[in-house]
Short mmCIF file of C-alpha atoms in Angstrom, two decimals:
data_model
loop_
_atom_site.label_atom_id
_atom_site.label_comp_id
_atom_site.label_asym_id
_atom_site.label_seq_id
_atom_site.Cartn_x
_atom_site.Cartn_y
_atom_site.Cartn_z
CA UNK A 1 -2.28 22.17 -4.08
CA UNK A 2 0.54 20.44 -5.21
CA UNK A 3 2.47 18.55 -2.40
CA UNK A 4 5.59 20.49 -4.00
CA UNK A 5 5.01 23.71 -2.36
CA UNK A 6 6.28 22.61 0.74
CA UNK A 7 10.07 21.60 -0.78
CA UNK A 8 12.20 23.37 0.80
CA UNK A 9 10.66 24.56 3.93
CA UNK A 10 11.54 23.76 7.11
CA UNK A 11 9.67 20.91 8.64
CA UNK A 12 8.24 21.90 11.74
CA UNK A 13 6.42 18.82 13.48
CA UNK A 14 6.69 15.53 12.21
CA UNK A 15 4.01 13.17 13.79
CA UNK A 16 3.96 9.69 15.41
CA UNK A 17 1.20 9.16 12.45
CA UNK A 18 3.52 10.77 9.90
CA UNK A 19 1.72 13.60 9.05
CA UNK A 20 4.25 16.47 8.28
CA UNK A 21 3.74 20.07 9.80
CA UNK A 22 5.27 23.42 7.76
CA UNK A 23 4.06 26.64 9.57
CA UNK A 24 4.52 29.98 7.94
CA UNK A 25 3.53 33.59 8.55
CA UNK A 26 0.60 32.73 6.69
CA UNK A 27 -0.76 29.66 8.26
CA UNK A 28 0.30 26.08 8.20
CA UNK A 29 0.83 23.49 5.76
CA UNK A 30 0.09 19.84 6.53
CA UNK A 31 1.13 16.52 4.10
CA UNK A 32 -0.84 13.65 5.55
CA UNK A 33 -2.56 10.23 4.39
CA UNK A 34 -5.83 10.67 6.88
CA UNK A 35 -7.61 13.69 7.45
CA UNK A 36 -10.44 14.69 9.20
CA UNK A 37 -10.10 14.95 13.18
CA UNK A 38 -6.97 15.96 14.85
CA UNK A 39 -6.32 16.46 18.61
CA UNK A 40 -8.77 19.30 19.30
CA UNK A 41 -8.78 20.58 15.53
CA UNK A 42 -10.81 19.12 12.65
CA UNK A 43 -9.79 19.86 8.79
CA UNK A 44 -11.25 19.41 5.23
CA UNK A 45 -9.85 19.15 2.05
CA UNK A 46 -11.61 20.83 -0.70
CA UNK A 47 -11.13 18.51 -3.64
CA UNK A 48 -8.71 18.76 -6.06
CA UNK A 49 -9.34 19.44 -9.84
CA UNK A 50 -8.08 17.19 -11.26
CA UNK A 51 -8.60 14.50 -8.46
CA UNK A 52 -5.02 12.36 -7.57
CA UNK A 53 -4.48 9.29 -7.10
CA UNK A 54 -2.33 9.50 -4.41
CA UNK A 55 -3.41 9.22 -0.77
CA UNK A 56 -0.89 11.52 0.42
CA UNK A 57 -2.35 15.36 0.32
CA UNK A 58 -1.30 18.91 1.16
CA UNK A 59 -3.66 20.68 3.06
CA UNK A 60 -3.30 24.34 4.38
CA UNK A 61 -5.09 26.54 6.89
CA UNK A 62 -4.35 29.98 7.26
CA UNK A 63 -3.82 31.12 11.14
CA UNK A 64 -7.23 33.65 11.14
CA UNK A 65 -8.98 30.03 10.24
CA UNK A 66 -8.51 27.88 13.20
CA UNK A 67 -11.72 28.18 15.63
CA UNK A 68 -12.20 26.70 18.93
CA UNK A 69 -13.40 23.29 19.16
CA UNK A 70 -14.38 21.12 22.14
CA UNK A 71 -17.55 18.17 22.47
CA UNK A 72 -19.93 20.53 25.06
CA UNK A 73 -20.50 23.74 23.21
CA UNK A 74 -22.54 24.24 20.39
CA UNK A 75 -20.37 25.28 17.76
CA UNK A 76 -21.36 24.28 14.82
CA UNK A 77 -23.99 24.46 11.67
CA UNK A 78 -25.00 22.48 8.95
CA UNK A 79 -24.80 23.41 4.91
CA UNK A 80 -26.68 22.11 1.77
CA UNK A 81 -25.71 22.27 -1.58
CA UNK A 82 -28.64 20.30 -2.88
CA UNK A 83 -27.43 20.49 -6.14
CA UNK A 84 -24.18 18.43 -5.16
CA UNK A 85 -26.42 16.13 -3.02
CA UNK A 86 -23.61 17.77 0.01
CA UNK A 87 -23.70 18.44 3.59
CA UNK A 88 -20.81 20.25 5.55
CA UNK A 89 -20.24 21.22 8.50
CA UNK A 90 -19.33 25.09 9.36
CA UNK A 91 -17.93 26.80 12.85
CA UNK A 92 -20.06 29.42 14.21
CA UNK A 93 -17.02 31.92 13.57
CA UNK A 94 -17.13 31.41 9.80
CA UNK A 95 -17.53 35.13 8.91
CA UNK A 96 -20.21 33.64 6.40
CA UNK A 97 -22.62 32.32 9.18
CA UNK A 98 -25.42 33.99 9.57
CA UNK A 99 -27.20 32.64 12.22
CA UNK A 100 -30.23 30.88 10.88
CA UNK A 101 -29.23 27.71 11.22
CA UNK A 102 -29.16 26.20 14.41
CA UNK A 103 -25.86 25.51 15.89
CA UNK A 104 -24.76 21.79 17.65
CA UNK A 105 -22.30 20.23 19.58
CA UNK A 106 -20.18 18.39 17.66
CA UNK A 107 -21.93 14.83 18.27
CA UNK A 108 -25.26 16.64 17.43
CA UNK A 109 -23.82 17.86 14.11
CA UNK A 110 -22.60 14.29 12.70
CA UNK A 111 -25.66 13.12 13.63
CA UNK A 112 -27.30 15.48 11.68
CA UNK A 113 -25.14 15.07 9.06
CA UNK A 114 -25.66 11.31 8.96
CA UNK A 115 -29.57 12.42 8.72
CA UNK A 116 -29.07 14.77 5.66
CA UNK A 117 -26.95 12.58 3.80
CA UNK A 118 -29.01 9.56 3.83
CA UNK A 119 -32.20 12.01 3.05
CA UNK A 120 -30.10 13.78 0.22
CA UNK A 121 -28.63 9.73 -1.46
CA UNK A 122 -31.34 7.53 -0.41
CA UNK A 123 -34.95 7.48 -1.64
CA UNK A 124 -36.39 4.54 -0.01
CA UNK A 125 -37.82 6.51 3.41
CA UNK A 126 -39.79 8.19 0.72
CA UNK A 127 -42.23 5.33 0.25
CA UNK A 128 -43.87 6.09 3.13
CA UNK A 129 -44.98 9.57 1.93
CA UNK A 130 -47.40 11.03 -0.21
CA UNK A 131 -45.53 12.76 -2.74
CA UNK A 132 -44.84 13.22 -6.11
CA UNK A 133 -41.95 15.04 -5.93
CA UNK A 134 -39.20 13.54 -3.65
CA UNK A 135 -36.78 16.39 -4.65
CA UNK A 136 -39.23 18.70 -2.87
CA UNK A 137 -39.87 16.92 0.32
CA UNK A 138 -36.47 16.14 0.41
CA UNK A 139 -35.44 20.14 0.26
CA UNK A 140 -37.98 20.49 3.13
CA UNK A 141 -37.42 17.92 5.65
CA UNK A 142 -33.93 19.03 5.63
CA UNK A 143 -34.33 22.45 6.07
CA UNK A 144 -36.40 21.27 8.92
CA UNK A 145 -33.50 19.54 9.84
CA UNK A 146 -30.82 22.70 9.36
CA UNK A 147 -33.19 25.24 11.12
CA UNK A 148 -35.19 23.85 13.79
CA UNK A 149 -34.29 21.74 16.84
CA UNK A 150 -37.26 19.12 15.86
CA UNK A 151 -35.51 15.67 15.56
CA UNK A 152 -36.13 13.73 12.40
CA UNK A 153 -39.03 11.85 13.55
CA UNK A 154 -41.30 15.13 14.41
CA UNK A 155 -40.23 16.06 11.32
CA UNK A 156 -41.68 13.57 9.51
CA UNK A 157 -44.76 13.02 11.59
CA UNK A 158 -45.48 16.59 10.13
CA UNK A 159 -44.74 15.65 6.79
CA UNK A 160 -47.80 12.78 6.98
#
């Protein structure tokens, strides 16, 4: 979204960072230079098409899309697009969640994401398997990983 589409509106919050806040009826627009974590609310950008140079983005969340988010409850689940070679992270209130995979507290759920993504770029804990296809072992550890509370190292003791 073109950082544009907030000229004109009325800047809201302006913060100590210098990210820029624009709320509407809608939901809120945000121009930053860092993303991820914020106070008690995380966002991602879904990439742009064609991808910018610029470090400075527009984000925007409508209202219905800001869940609850704190370090002690278990919140959150893990997707794969194995195709991509991605892992996000969803909130259990996603209205597309449905409640196979195992949901984390926050710390949990970037460790698991750490986990996935090294399993998903990296093919050297492969060695120590018999396999000739990594693409399938990978596919199943993972989903090991997604829908069971076995840490990675039961899961690969089973995978022996």
């Amino acid at each position: 979204m073109p950082i544009e589409t907030v000229n004109g509106m009325k800047l809201q919050y302006d913060s100590k960072s210098g990210s820029k806040y624009y709320y509407t009826n809608l939901g809120m627009y945000r121009v930053s230079n860092h993303w991820g974590r914020l106070a008690n609310s995380k966002w991602r950008l879904e990439p742009l098409d064609p991808v910018t140079p610029s470090k400075i983005k527009l984000g925007f969340a409508p209202w219905d899309h800001f869940y609850p988010d704190n370090a002690l409850e278990e919140l959150y689940y893990l997707e794969v697009n194995f195709s991509n070679k991605t892992v996000n992270y969803q909130h259990k209130n996603n209205p597309n969640y449905d409640k196979k995979a195992i949901l984390r507290t926050s710390f949990e759920t970037t460790k698991r994401i750490k986990q996935v993504r090294n399993l998903l770029t990296l093919t050297s804990w492969a060695r120590y398997f018999d396999c000739n296809d990594i693409d399938l072992l990978r596919q199943q550890i993972i989903n090991e990983l997604l829908f069971t509370t076995k840490t990675l190292e039961e899961i690969k003791k089973e995978f022996h």
